[in-house]
Short mmCIF file of C-alpha atoms in Angstrom, two decimals:
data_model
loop_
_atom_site.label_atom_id
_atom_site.label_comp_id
_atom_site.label_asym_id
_atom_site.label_seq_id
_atom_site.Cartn_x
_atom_site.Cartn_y
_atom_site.Cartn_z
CA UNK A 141 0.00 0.00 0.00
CA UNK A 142 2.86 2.34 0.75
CA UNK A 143 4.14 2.39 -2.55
CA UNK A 144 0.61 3.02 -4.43
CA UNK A 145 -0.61 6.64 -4.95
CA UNK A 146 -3.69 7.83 -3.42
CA UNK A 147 -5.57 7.23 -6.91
CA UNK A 148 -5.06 3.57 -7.05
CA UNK A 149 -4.63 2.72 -2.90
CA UNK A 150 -9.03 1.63 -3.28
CA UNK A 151 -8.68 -0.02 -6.19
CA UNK A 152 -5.37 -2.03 -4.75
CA UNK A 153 -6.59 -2.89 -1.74
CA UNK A 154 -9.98 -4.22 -3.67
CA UNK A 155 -8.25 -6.47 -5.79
CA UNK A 156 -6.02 -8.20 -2.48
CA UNK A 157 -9.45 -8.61 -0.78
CA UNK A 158 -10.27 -10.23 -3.83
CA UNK A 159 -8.39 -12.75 -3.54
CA UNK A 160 -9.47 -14.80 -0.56
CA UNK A 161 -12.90 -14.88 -1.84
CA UNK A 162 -11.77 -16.38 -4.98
CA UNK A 163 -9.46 -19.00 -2.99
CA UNK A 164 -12.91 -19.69 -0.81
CA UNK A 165 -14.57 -20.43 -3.89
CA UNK A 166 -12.36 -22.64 -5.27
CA UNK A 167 -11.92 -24.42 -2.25
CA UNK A 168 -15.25 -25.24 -1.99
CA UNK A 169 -15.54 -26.44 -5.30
CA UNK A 170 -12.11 -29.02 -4.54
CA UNK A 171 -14.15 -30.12 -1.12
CA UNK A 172 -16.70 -31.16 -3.43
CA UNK A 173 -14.69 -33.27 -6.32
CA UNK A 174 -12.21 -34.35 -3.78
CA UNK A 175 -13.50 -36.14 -0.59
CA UNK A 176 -10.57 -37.08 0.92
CA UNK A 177 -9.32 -34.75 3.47
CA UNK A 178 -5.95 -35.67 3.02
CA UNK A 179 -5.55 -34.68 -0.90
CA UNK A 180 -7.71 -32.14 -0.11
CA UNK A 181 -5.45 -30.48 2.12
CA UNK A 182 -2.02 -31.08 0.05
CA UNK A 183 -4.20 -29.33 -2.97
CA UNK A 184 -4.98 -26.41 -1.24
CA UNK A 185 -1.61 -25.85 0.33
CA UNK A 186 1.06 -26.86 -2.32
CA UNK A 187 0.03 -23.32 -4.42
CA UNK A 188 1.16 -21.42 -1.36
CA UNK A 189 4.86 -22.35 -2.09
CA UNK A 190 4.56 -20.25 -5.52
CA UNK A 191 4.20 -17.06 -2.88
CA UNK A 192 8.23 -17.15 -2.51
CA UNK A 193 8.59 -16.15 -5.85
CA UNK A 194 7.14 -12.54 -4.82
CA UNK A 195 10.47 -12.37 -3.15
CA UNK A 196 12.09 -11.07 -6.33
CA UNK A 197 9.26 -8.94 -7.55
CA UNK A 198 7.85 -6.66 -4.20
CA UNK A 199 10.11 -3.52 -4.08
CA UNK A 200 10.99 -2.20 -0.30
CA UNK A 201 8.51 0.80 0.34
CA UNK A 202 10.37 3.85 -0.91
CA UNK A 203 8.50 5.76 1.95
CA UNK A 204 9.97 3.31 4.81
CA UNK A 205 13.56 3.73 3.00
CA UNK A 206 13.51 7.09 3.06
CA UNK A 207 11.86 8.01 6.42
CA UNK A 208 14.86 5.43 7.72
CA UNK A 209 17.32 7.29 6.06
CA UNK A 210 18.14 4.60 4.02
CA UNK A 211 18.45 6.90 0.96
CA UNK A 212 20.71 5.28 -1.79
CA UNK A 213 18.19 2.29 -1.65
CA UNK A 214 15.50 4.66 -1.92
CA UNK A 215 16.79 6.54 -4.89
CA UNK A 216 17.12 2.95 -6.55
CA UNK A 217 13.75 1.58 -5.77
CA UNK A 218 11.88 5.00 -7.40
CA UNK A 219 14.14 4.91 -10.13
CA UNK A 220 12.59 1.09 -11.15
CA UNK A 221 9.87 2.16 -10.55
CA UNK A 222 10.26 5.44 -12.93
CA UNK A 223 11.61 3.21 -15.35
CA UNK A 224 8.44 0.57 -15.32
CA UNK A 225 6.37 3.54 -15.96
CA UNK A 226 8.06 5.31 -18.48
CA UNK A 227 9.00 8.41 -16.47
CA UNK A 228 11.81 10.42 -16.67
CA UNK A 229 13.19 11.63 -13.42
CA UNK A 230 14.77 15.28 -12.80
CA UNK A 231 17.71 15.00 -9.84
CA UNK A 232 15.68 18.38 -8.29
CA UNK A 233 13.26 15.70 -7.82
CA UNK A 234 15.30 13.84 -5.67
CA UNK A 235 16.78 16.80 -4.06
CA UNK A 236 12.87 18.54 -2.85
CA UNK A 237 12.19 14.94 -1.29
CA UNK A 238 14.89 14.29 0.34
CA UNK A 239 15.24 18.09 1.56
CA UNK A 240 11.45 17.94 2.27
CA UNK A 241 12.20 14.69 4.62
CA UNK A 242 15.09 15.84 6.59
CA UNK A 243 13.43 18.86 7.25
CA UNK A 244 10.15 16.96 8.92
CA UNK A 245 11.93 14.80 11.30
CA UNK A 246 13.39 16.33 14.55
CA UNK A 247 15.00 14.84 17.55
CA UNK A 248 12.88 16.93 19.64
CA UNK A 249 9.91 16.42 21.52
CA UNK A 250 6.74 18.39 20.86
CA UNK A 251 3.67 18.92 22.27
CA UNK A 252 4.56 15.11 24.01
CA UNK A 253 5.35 13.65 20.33
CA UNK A 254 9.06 12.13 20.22
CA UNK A 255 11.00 13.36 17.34
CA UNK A 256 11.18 11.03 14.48
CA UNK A 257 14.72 11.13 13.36
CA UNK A 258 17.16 8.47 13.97
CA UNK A 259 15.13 6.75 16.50
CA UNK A 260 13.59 3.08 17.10
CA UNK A 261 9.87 2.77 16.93
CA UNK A 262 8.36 0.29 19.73
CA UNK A 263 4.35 -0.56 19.95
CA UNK A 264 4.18 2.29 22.62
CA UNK A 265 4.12 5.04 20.15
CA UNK A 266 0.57 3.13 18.69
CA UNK A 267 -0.56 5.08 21.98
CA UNK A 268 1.63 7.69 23.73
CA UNK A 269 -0.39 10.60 22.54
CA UNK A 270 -4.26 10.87 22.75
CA UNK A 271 -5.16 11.28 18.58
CA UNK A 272 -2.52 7.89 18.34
CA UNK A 273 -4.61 6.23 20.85
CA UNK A 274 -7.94 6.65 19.55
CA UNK A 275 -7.34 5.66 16.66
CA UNK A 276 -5.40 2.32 17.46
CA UNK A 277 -7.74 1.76 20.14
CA UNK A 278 -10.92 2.10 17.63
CA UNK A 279 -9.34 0.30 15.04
CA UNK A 280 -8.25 -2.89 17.38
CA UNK A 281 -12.27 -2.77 18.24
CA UNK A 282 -13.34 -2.26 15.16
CA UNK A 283 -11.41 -5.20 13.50
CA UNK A 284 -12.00 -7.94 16.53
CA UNK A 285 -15.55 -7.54 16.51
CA UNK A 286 -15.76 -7.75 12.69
CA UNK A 287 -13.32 -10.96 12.51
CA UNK A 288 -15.63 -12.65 15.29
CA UNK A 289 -19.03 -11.98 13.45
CA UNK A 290 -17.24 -13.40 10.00
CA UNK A 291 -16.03 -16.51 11.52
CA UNK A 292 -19.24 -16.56 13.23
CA UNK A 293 -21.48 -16.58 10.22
CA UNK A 294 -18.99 -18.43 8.31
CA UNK A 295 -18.92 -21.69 10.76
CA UNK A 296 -22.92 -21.03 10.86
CA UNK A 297 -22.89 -21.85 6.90
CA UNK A 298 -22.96 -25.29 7.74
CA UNK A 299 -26.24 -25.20 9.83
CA UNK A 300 -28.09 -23.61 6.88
CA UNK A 301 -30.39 -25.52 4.83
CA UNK A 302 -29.62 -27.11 1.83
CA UNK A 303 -26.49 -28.37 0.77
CA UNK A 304 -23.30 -27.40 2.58
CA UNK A 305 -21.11 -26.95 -0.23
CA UNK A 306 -23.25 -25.20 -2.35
CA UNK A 307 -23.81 -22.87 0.37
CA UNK A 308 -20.10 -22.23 1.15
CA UNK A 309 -19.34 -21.40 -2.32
CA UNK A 310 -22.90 -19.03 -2.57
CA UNK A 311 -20.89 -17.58 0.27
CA UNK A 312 -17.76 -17.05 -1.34
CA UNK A 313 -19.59 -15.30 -4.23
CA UNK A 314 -21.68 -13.37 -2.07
CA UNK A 315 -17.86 -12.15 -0.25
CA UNK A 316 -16.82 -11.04 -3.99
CA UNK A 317 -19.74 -9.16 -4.75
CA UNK A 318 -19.74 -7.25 -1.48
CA UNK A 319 -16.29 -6.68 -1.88
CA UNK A 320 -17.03 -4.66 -5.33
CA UNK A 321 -19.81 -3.40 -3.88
CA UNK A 322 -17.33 -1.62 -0.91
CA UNK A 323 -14.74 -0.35 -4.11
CA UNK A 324 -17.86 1.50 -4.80
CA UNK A 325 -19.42 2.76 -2.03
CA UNK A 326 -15.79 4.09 -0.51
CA UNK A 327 -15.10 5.56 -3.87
CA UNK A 328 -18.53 7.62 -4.09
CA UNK A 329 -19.02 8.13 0.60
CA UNK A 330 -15.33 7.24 1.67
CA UNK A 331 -14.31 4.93 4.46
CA UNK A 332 -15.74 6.06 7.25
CA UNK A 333 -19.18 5.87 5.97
CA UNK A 334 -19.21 3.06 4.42
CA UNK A 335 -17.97 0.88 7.46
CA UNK A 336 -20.43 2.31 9.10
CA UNK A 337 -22.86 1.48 6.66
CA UNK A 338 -22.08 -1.87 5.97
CA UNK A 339 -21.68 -2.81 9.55
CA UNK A 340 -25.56 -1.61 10.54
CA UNK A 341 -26.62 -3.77 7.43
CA UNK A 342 -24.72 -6.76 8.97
CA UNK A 343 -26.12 -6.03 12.81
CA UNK A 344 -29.71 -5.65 11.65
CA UNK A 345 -29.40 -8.89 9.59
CA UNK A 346 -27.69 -11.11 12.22
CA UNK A 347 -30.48 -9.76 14.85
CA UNK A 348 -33.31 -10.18 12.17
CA UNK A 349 -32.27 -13.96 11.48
CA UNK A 350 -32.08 -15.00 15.16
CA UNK A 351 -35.88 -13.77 15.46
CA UNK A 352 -36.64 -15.98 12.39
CA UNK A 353 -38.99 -19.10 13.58
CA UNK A 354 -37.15 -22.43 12.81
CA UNK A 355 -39.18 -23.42 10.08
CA UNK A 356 -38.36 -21.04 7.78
CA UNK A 357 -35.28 -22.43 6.37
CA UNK A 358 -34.95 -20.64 3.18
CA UNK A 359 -35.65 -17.00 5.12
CA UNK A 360 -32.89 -17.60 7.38
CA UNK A 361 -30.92 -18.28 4.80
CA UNK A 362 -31.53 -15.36 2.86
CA UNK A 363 -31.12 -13.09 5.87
CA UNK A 364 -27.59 -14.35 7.11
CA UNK A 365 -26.03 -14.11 3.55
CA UNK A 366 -27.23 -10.30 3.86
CA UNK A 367 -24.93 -10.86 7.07
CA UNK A 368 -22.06 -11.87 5.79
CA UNK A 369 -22.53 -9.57 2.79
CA UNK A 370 -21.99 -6.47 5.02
CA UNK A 371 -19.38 -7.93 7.28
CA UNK A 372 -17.52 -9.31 4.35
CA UNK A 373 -18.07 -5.30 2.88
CA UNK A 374 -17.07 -3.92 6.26
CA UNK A 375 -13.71 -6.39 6.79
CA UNK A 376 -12.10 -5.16 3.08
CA UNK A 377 -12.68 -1.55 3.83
CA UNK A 378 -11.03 -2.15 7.20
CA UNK A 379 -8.34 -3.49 5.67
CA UNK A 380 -7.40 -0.14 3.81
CA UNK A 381 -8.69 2.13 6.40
CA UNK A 382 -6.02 0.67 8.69
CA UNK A 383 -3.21 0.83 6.40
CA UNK A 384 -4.31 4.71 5.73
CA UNK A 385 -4.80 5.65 9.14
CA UNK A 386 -1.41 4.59 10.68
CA UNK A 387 2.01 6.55 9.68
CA UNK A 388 4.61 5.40 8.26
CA UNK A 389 6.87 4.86 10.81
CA UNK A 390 4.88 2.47 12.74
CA UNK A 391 2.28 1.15 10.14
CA UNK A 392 3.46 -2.22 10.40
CA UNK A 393 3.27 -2.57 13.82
CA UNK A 394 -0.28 -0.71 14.05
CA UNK A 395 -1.39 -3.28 11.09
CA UNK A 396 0.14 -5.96 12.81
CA UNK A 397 -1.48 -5.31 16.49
CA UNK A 398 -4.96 -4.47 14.66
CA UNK A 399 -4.26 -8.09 12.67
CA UNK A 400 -2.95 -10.28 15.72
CA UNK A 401 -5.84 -8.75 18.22
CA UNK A 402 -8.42 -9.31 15.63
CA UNK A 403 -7.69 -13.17 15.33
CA UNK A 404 -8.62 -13.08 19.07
CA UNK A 405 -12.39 -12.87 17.83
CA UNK A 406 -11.91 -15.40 14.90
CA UNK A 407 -10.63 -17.90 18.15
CA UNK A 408 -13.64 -17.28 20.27
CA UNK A 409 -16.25 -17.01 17.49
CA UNK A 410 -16.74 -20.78 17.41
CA UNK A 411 -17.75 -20.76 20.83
CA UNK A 412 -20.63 -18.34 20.79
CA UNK A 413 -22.41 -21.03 19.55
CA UNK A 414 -22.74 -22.08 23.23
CA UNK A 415 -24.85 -19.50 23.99
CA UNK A 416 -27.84 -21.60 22.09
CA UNK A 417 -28.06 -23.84 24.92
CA UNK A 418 -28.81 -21.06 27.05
CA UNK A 419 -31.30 -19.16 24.45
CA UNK A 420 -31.53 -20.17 20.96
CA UNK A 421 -31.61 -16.86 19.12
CA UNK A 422 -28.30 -15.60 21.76
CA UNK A 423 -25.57 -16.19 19.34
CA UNK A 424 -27.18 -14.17 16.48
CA UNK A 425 -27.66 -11.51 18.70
CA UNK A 426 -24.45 -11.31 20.10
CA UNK A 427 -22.96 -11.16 16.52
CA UNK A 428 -25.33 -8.27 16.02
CA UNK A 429 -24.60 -6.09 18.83
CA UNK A 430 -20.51 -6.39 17.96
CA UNK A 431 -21.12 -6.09 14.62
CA UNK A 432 -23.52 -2.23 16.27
CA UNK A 433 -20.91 -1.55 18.37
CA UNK A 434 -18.19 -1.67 15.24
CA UNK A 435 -20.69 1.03 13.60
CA UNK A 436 -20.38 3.42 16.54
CA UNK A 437 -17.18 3.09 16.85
CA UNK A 438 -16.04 3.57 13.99
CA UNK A 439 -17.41 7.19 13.75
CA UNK A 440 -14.55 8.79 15.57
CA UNK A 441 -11.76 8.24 13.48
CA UNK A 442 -10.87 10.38 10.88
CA UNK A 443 -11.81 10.21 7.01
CA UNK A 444 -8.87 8.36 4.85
CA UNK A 445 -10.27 9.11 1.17
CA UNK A 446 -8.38 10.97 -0.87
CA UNK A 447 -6.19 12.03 1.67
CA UNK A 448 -2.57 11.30 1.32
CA UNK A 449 -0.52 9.12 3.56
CA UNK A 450 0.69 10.43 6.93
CA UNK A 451 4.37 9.27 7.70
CA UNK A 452 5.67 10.39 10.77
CA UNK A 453 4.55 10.18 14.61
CA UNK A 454 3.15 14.00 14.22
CA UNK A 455 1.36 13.40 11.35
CA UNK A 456 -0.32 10.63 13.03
CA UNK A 457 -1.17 12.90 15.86
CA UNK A 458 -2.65 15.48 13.38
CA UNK A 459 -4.21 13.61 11.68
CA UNK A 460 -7.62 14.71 10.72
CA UNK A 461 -7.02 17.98 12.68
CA UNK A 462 -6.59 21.28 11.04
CA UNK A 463 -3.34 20.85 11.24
CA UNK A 464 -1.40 20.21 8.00
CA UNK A 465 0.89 17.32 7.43
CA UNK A 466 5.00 17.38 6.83
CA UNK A 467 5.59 18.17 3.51
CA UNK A 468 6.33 14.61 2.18
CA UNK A 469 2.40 14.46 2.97
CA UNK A 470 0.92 17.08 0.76
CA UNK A 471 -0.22 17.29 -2.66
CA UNK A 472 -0.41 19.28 -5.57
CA UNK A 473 -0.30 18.03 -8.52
CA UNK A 474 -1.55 21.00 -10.92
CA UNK A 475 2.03 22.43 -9.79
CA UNK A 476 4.37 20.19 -10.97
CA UNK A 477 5.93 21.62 -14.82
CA UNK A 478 6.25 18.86 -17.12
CA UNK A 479 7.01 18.24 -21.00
CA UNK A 480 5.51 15.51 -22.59
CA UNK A 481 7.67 14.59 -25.84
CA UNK A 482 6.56 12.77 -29.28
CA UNK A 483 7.74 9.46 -27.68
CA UNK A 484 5.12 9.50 -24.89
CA UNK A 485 8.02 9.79 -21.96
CA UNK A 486 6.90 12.78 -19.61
CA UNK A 487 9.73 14.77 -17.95
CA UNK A 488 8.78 16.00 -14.67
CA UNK A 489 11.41 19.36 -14.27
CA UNK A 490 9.98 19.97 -10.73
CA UNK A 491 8.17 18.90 -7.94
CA UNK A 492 6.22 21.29 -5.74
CA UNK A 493 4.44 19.55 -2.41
CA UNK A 494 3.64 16.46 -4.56
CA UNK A 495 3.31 12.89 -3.48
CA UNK A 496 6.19 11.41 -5.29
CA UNK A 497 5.00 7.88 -4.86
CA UNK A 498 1.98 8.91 -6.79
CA UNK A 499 3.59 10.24 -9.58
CA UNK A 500 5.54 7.37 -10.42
CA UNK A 501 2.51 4.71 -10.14
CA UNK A 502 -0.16 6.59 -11.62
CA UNK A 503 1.58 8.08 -14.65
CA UNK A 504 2.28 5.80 -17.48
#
């Protein structure tokens, strides 16, 4: 994500949520020719060894390069990737970005943020200040809740009528759909919005099925692929959001902390289903009040679209304030002089508070 422009981030992360739904799909289609779980299982992992191969092909984030002052290996990493897209690079380029950078980062403390230059990054600085905080804190809600209503409708998929394989791969095209369906809605209401959105349609649904007599098989059906429609919408949007909402400096460890707390839900999901012996429709409900309470939540963290990414500790802690961001965060494209010659290459002679990342993906 950090090395797609702010034009293409949606449509990025779209396609990567894209792809589980697809693997669902075809797994439940190999469940169904092949019944024994053995094969099964070595046909559904052996692919995954292909995945080393991306070891040659992934470039190092030019952002985490440069923000590490790893600068020679940042100058080499935008100039493949000027190279893939047919752009020309000026050397005042590289002298406004890396002028722009060393200028953002101080060693001082202000207003309680540590300076970011030439210092380590632990999981503390997800919350030593209060906008930091609240937005790691609403995330790692946001996400747990989601994963344990999926997992929760997903192992209810085999208590649905009809056939159970049929119904896990209706599932999987039901996740694909919703998953265009959230390209679209972020794209036209941003992220906020739509999580919010999507997460009410999944709460109402989960509560509506559990209220559904029990001999209305083909009702409760309907209803809880509504469910999983929105929290399948609601888990790929969260997905980006995250990645947007974090800085640079310690995305990967607010990713990583919003991923590993998350998979706390998917492990205790199963078990809600213990709650029927106490009152059949409890389970349901309890998926529909997280899946609320995700909604509500989600309302106090800033909006994401369109905005570019923040990468230091202080532009995490102004972020969505009135604040502005360091200058490696702003854009402005209509100021950036360029020629455009008979051979298609553009030369870009400037660069005036632009996000260089997204001029080098998005221009071709």
């Amino acid at each position: 994500m950090e090395t797609i422009g702010i034009s293409w981030r949606m449509a990025f992360g779209i396609c990567t949520a894209l792809a589980p739904s697809v693997g669902y799909a075809l797994l439940g289609t190999l469940a169904y020719v092949i019944r024994d779980w053995r094969i099964l299982q070595l046909a559904i992992t052996s692919p995954g060894v292909l995945s080393l191969i991306a070891w040659w092909f992934i470039p190092e984030s030019p952002r985490w390069l440069l923000l590490n002052n790893k600068v020679e290996q940042w100058r080499e990493a935008i100039q493949r990737i000027a190279e893939y897209n047919g752009v020309e690079m000026s050397p005042k380029i590289y002298e406004y970005v890396e002028s722009s950078t060393a200028g953002s980062g101080s060693n001082d403390e202000v207003d309680g943020i540590p300076g970011d230059s030439t210092r380590n990054y632990s999981i503390l600085d997800l919350v030593r200040t209060p906008n930091m905080r609240k937005i790691t804190v609403a995330m790692i809600i946001a996400s747990l809740n989601t994963v344990c209503v999926y997992v929760g409708l997903l192992f209810g998929t085999s208590l649905l009528a009809g056939s159970h394989y049929v119904n896990f791969i209706l599932g999987a095209c039901v996740e694909a759909v919703s998953i265009l369906t959230a390209g679209v809605t972020m794209r036209r209401w941003g992220r906020k919005r739509s999580v919010v959105a999507f997460s009410l349609l999944a709460g109402v649904s989960c509560v509506a099925t559990a209220v559904v007599p029990n001999g209305l098989g083909q009702v409760t059906t309907a209803l809880a692929t509504v469910g999983r429609f929105g929290v399948s919408s609601t888990i790929s949007i969260l997905d980006i959001y995250s990645t947007e909402l974090f800085p640079t400096v310690v995305r990967h460890m607010g990713v990583g902390t919003t991923i590993l707390v998350s998979r706390v839900g998917g492990i205790v999901a199963p078990f809600l289903s213990l709650l029927g012996n106490v009152w059949r429709p409890l389970p349901l409900l309890t998926l529909g009040v997280l899946s609320c309470v995700t909604s509500m939540v989600v309302t106090v963290l800033p909006e994401t679209h369109g905005v570019p990414l923040p990468n230091t500790l202080e532009d995490g802690e102004n972020f969505g304030r009135a604040s502005p961001p360091s200058p490696m965060c702003k854009s402005n494209f209509a100021a950036i002089p360029k020629k455009t010659f008979a051979a298609g290459r553009t030369v870009y002679e400037e660069r005036a508070q632009c996000e260089l990342v997204e001029l080098l993906v998005t221009t071709v």
